[in-house]
PDB file of C-alpha atoms and ligand atoms in Angstrom:
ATOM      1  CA  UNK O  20      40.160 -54.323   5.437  1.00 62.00           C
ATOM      2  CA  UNK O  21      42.221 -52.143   2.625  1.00 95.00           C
ATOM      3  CA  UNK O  22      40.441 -50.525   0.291  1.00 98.00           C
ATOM      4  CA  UNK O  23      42.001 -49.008  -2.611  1.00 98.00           C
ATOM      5  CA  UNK O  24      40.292 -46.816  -5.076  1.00 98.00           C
ATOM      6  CA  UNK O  25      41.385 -46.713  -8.971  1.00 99.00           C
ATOM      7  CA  UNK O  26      40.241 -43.533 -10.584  1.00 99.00           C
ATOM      8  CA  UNK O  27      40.346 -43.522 -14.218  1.00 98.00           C
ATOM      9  CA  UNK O  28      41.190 -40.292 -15.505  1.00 98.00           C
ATOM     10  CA  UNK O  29      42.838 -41.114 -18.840  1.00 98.00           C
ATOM     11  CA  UNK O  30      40.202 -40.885 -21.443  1.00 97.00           C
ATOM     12  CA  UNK O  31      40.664 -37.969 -24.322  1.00 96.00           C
ATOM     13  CA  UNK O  32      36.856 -36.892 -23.601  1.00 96.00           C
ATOM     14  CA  UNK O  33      36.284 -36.414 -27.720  1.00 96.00           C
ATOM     15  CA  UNK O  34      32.607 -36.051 -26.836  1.00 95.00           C
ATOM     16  CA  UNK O  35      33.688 -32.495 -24.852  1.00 95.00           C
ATOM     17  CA  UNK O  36      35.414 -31.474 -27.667  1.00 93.00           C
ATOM     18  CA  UNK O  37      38.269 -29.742 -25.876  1.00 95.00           C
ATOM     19  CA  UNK O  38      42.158 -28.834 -26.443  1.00 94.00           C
ATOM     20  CA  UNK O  39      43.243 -30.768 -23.216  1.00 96.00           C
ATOM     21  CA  UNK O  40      41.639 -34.039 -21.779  1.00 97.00           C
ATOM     22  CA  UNK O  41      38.326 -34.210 -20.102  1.00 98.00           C
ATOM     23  CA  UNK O  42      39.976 -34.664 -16.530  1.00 98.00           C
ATOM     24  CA  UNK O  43      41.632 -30.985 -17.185  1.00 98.00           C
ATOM     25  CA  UNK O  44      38.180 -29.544 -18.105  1.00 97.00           C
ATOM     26  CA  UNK O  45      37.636 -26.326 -15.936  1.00 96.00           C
ATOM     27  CA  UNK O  46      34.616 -27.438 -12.991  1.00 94.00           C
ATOM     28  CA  UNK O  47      34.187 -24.021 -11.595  1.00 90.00           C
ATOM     29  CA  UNK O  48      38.352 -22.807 -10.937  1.00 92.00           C
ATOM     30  CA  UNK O  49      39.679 -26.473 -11.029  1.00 94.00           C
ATOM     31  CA  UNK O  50      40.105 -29.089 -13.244  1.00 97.00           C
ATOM     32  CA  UNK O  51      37.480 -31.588 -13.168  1.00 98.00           C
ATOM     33  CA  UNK O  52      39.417 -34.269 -11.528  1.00 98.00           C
ATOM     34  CA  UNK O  53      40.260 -32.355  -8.373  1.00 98.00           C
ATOM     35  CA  UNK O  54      36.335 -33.020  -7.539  1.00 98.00           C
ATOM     36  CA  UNK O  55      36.675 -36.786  -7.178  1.00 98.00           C
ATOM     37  CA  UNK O  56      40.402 -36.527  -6.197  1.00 98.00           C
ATOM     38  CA  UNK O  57      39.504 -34.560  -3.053  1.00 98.00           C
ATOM     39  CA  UNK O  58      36.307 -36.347  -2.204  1.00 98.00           C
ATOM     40  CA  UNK O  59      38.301 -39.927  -2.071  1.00 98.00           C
ATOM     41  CA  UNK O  60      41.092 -38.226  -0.545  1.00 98.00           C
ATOM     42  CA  UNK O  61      38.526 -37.825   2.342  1.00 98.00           C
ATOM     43  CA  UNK O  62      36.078 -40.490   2.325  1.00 98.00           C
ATOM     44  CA  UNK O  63      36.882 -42.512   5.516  1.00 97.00           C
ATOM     45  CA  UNK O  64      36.068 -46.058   3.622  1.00 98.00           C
ATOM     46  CA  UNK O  65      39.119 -45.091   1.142  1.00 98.00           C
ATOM     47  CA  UNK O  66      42.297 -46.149   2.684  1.00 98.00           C
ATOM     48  CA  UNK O  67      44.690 -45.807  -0.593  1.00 98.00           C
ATOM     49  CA  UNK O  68      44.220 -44.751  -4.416  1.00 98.00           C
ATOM     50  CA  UNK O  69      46.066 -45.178  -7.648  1.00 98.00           C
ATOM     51  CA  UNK O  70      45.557 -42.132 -10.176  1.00 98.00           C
ATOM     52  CA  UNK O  71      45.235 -43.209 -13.923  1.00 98.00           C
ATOM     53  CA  UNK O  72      46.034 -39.876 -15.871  1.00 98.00           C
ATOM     54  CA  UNK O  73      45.732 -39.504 -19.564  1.00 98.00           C
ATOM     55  CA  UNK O  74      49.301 -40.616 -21.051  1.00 98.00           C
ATOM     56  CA  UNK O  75      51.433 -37.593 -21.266  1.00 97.00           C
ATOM     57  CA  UNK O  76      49.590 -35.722 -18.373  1.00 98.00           C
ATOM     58  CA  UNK O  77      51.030 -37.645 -15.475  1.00 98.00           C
ATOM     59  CA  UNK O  78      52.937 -34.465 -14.548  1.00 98.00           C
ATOM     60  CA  UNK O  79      49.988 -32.414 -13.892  1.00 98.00           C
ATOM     61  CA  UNK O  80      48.159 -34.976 -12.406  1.00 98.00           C
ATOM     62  CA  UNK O  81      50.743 -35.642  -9.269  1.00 98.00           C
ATOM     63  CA  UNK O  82      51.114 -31.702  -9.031  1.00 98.00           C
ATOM     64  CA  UNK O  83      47.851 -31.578  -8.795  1.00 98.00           C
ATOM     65  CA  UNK O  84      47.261 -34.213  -6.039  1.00 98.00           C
ATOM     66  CA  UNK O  85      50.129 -32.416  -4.365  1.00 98.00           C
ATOM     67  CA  UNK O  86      48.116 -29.163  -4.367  1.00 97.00           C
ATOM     68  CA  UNK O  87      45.092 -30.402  -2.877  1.00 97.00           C
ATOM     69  CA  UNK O  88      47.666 -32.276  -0.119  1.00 98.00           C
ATOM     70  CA  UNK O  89      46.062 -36.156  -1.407  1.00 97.00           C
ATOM     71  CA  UNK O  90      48.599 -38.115   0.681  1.00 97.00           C
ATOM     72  CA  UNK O  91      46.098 -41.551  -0.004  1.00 98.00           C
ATOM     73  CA  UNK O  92      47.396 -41.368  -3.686  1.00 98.00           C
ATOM     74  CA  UNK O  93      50.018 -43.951  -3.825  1.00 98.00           C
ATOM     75  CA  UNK O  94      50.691 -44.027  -7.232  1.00 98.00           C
ATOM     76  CA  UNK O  95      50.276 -42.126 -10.407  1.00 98.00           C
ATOM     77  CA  UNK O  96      50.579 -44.368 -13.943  1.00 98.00           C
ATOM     78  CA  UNK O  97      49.199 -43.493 -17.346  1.00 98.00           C
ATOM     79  CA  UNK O  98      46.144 -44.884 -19.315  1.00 98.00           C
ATOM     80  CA  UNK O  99      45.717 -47.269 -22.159  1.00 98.00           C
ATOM     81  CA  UNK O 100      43.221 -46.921 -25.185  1.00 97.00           C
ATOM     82  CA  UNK O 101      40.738 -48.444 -23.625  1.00 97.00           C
ATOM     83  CA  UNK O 102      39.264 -47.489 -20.012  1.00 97.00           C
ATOM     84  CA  UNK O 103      39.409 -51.374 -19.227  1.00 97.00           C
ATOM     85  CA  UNK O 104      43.130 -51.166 -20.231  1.00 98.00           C
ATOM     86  CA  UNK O 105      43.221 -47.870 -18.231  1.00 98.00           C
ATOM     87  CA  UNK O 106      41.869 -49.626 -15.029  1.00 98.00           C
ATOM     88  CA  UNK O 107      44.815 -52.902 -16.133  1.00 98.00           C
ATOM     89  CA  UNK O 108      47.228 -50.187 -15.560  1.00 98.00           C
ATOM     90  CA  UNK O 109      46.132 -49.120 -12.244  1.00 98.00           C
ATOM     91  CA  UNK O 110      45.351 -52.584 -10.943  1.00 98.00           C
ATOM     92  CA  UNK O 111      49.127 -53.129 -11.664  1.00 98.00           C
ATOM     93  CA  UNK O 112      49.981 -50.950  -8.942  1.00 98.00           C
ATOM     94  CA  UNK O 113      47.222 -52.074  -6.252  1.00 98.00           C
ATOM     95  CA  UNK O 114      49.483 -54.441  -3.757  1.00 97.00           C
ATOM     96  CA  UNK O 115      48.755 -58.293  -3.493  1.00 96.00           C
ATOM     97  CA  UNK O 116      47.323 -57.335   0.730  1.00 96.00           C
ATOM     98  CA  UNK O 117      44.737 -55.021  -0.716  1.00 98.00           C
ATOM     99  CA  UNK O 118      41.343 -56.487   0.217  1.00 98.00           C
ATOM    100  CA  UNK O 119      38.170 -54.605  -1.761  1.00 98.00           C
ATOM    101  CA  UNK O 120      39.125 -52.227  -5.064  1.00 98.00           C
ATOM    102  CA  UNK O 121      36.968 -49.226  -5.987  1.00 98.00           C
ATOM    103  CA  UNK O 122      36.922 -48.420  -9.381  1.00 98.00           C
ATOM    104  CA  UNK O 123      35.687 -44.664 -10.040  1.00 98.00           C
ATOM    105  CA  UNK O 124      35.331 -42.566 -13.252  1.00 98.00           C
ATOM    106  CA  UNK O 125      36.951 -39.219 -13.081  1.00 98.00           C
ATOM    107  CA  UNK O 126      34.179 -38.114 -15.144  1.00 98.00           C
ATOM    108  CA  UNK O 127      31.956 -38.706 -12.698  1.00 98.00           C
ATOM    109  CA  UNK O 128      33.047 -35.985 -10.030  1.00 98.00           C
ATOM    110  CA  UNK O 129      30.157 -35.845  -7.208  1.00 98.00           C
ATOM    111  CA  UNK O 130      31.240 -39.612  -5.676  1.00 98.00           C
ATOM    112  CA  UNK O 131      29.929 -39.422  -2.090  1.00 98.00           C
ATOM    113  CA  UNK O 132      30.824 -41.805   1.333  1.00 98.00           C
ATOM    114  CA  UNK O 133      26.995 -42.529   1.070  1.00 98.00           C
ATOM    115  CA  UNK O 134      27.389 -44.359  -2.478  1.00 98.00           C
ATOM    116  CA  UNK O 135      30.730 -45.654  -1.741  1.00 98.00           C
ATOM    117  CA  UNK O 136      29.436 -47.548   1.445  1.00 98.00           C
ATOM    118  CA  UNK O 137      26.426 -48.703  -0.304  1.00 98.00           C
ATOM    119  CA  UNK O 138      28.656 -50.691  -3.195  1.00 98.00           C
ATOM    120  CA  UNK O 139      30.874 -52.176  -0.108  1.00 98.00           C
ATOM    121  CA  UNK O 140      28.246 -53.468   1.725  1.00 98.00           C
ATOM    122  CA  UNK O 141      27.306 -56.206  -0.679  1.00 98.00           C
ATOM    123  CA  UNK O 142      30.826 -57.746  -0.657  1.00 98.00           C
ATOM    124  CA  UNK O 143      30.542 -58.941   2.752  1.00 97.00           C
ATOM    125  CA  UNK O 144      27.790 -60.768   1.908  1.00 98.00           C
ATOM    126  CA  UNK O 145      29.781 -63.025  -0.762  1.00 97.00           C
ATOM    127  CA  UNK O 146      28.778 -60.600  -3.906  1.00 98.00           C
ATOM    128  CA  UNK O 147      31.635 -60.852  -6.441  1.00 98.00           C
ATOM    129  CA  UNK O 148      30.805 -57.496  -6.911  1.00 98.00           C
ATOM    130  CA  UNK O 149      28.086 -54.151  -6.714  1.00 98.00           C
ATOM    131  CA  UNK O 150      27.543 -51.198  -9.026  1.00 98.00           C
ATOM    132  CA  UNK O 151      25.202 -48.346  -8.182  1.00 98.00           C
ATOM    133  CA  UNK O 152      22.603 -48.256 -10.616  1.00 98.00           C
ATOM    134  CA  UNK O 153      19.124 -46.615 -11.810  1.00 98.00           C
ATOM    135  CA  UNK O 154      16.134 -48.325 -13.055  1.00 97.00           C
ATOM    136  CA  UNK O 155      16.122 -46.756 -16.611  1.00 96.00           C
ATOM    137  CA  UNK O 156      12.959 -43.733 -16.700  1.00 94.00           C
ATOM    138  CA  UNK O 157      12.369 -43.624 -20.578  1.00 95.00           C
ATOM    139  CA  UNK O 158      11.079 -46.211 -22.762  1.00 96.00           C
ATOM    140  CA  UNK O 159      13.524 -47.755 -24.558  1.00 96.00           C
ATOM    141  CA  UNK O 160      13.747 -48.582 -29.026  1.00 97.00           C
ATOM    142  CA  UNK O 161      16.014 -50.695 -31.217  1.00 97.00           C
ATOM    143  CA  UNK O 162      17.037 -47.981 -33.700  1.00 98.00           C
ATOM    144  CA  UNK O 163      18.314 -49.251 -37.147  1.00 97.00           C
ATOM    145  CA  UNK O 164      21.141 -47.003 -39.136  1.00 97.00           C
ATOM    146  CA  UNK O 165      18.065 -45.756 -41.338  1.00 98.00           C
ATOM    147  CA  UNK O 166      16.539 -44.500 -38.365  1.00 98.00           C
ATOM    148  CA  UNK O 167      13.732 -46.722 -38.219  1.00 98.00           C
ATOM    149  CA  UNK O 168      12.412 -48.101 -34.932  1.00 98.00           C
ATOM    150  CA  UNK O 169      12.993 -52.173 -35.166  1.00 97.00           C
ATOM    151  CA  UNK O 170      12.033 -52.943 -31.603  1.00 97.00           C
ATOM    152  CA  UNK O 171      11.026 -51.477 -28.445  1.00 97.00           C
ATOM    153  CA  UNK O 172      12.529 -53.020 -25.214  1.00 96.00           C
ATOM    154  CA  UNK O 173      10.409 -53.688 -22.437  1.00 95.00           C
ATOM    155  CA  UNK O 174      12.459 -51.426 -19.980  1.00 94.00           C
ATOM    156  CA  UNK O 175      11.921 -53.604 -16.872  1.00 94.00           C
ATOM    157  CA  UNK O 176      14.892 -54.911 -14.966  1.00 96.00           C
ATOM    158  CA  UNK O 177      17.057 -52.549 -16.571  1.00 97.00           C
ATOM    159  CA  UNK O 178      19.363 -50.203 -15.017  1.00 98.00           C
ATOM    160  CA  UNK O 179      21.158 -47.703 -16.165  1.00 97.00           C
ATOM    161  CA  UNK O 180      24.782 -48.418 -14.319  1.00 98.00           C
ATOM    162  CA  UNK O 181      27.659 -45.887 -12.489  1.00 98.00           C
ATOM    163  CA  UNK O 182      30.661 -46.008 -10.483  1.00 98.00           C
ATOM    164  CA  UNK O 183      32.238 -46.415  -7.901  1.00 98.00           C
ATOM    165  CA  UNK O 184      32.078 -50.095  -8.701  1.00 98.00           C
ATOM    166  CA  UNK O 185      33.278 -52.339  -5.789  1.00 99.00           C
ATOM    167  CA  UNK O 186      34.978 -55.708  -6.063  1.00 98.00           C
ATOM    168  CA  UNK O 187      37.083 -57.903  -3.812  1.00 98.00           C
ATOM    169  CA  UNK O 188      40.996 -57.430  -4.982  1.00 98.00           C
ATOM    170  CA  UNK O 189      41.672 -61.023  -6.188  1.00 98.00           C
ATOM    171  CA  UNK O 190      37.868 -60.878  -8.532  1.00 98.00           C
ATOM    172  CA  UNK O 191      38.599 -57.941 -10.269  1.00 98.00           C
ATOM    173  CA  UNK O 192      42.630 -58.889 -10.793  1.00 98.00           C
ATOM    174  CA  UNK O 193      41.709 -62.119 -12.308  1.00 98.00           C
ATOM    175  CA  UNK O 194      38.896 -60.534 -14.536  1.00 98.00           C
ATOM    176  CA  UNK O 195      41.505 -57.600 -15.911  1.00 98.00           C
ATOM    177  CA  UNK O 196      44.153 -60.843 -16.379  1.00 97.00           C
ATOM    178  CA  UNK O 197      41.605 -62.901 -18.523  1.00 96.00           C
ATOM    179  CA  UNK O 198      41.729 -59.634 -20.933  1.00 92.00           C
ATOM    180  CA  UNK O 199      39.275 -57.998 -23.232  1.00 91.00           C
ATOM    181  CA  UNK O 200      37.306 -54.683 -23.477  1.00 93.00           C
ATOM    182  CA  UNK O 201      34.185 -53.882 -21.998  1.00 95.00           C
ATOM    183  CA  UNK O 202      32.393 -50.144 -20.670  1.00 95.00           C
ATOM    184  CA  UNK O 203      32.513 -50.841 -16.826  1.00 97.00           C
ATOM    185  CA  UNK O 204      34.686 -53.270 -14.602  1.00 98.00           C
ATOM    186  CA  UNK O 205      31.120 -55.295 -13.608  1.00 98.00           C
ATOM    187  CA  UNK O 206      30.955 -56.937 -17.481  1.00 98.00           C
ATOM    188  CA  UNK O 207      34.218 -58.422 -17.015  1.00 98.00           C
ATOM    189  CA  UNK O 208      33.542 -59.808 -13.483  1.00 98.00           C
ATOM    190  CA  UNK O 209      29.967 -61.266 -15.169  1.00 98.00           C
ATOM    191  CA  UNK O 210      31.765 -62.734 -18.130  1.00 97.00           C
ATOM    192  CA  UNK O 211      33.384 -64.935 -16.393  1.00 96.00           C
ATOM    193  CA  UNK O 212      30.499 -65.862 -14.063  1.00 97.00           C
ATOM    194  CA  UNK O 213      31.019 -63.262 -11.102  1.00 98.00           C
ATOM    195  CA  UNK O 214      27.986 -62.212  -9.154  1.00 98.00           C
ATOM    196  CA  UNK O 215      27.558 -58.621  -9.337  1.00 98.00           C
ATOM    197  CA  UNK O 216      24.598 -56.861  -7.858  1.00 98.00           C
ATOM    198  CA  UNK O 217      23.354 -53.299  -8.118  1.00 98.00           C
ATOM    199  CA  UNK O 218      22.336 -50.828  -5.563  1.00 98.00           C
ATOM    200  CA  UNK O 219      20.762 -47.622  -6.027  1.00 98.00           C
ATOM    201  CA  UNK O 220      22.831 -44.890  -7.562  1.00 98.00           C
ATOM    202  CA  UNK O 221      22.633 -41.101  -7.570  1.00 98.00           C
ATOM    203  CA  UNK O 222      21.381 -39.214 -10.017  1.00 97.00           C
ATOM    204  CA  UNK O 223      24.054 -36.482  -9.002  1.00 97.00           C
ATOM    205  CA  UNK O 224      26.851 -39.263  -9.950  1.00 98.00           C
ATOM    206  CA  UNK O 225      26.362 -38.117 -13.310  1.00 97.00           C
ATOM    207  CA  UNK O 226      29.032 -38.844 -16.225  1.00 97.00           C
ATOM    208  CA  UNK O 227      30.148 -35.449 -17.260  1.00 97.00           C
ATOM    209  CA  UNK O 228      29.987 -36.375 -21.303  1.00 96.00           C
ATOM    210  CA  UNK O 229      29.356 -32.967 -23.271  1.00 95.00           C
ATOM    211  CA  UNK O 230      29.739 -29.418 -21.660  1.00 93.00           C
ATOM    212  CA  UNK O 231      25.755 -29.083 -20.687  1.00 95.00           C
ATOM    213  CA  UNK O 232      27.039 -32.239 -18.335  1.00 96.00           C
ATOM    214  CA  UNK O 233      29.494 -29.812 -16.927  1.00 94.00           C
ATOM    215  CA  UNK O 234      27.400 -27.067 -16.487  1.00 93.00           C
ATOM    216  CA  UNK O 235      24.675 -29.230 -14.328  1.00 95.00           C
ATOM    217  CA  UNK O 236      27.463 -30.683 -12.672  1.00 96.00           C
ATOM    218  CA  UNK O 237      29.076 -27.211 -11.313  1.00 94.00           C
ATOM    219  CA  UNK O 238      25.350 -26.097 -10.381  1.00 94.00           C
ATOM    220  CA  UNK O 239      25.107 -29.246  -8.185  1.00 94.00           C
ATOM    221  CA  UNK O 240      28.236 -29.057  -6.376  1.00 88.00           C
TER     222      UNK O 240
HETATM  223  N1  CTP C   2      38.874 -43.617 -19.423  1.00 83.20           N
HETATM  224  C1  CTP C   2      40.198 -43.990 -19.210  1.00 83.20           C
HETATM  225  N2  CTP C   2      40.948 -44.475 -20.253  1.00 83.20           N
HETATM  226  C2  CTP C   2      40.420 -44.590 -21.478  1.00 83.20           C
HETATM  227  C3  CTP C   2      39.074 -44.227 -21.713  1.00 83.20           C
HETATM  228  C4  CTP C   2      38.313 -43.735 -20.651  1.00 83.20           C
HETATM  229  O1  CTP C   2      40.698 -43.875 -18.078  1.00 83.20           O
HETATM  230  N3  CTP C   2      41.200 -45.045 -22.470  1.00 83.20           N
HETATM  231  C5  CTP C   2      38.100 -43.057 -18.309  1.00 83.20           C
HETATM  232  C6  CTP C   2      37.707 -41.603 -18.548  1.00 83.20           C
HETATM  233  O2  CTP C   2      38.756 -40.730 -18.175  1.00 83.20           O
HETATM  234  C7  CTP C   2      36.454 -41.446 -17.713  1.00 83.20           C
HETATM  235  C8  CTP C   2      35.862 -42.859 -17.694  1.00 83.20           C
HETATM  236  O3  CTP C   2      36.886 -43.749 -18.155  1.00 83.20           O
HETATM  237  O4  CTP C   2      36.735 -41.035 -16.396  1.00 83.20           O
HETATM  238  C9  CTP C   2      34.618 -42.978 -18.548  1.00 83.20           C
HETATM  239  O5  CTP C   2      34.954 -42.739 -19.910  1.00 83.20           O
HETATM  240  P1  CTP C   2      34.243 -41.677 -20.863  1.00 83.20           P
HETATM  241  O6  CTP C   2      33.185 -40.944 -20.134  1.00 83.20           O
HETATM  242  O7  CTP C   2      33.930 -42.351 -22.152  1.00 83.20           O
HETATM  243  O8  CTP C   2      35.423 -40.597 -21.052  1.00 83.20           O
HETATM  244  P2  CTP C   2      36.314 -40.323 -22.337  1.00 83.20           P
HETATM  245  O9  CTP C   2      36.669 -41.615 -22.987  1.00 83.20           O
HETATM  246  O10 CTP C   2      37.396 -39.417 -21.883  1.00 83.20           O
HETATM  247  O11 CTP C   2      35.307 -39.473 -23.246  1.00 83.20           O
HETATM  248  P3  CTP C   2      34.988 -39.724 -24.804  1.00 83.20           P
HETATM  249  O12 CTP C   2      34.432 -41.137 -24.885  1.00 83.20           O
HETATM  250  O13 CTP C   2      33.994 -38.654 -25.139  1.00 83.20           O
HETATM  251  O14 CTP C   2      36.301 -39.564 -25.528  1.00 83.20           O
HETATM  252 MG1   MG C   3      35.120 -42.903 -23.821  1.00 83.20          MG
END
C-alpha cells in the first residue's frame, strides 16, 4: 500500500500577524514547518509526501527539506488562495499507483505515528474516509452580529475536527475534481456522499492560529 502525505503549508497565517508566512514562524530555532516535515519524514506509515509551500516560498521550503535530509518529499509546488485549492495543487503531483493520501496542516506541527495509524485504520474497513476528532468540551451559542445569543446548540455528537485526514487516492482525487471550497478535505468527500468517520484526536495536534498557540506548542514538544 502507498501512502502519500500532502502537507499544506501555503496559508499567509494573517491571524499570527507576522512579516513571513505562518510555516516560517520561529518553533523554538526552526521554522514551524520543519516540526511536521521531520515527523512524516519518519513516520514508518508515510511512504512519500508532496510539500505545498506558500507561493513565492518554494525556495526555502526545498532547502529546507534538504537540511533536515527529507528524501520522502517528492515534490515541492506552491499554494492556491484557498487551502482546498492548496491541497488541488498537491494532489496534482500524487501519482495515479498511490493507494491512501494523508492530508496534514503544517500548522498543526505535533502529528504523531499513533494518530496517523488511527485515521488509516478505518479505510480498510470500506470508510471513504477518517479524521481525528474531539467531542467539543464547552457549550456551544448561535451568536448574532449584535452580539446577542440566538440559540444554544445542544453540543452532543459534535466534534471538533484535525488532521491528518486519511482518504483512499481515487476518493479524495475525485472530490478535489468536482471543485469548490470547504475548511478540511472530509466536507468535500461528504458532499458528495463519502463516508467519513472520526477517531479520537489529540489535544497536542493543536492548530497553531495566534502566537499563544505557538508558545503552548514549543512547551509541548
Ligand atoms: N493553507 C494552505 N493554503 C491556503 C490556506 C491555508 O495551504 N490558501 C494551509 C495552512 O498553511 C495551514 C492549514 O492550511 O497549514 C490550515 O489553515 P489556517 O490555520 O487557516 O492557516 P492560514 O490560512 O495560514 O492562517 P490565517 O487563516 O490566519 O491566515
Ligand atoms: Mg486560513
Amino acid at each position: 500500500m502507498s501512502v502519500w502525505a500532502i502537507l499544506v503549508a501555503a496559508g499567509r497565517g494573517e491571524r499570527l500577524g507576522l512579516d513571513q508566512p505562518k510555516a516560517f514562524a520561529k518553533l523554538g530555532e526552526d521554522p514551524l514547518l520543519a516540526e511536521p516535515l521531520r515527523r512524516l519524514e519518519e513516520s514508518s506509515w508515510v511512504d512519500a509526501i508532496v510539500l505545498v509551500a506558500p507561493p513565492g516560498w518554494e525556495e526555502p521550503a526545498i532547502l529546507l527539506t534538504e537540511e533536515l535530509g527529507c528524501g520522502k518529499v517528492n515534490a515541492c509546488v506552491p499554494g492556491g488562495e484557498t487551502r482546498a485549492d492548496s491541497v488541488r495543487a498537491g494532489m496534482a503531483e500524487v501519482p495515479a499507483d498511490a493507494v491512501v493520501v494523508l492530508v496534514h496542516d503544517a500548522a498543526r506541527p505535533l502529528v504523531t505515528d499513533a494518530v496517523i495509524e488511527r485515521v488509516l485504520a478505518p479505510l480498510s474497513e470500506g470508510w471513504d474516509g477518517a479524521v481525528p476528532g474531539l467531542p467539543v468540551a464547552d457549550t456551544l451559542k448561535r451568536v448574532g452580529p449584535d452580539g446577542t445569543i440566538t440559540e444554544t446548540v445542544p453540543r452532543e455528537g459534535l466534534y471538533g475536527v484535525q488532521t491528518p485526514q486519511a482518504f483512499p487516492a481515487d476518493v479524495l482525487r475525485a472530490a478535489l475534481a468536482a471543485g469548490g471550497d470547504a475548511t478540511d478535505c472530509a466536507a468535500l468527500v461528504e458532499a458528495r456522499g463519502g463516508r467519513v468517520t472520526v477517531v479520537p484526536g489529540d489535544p497536542q495536534l493543536l492548530k497553531v492560529t495566534t502566537a499563544d498557540d505557538l508558545a503552548k506548542i514549543a512547551a509541548w514538544r
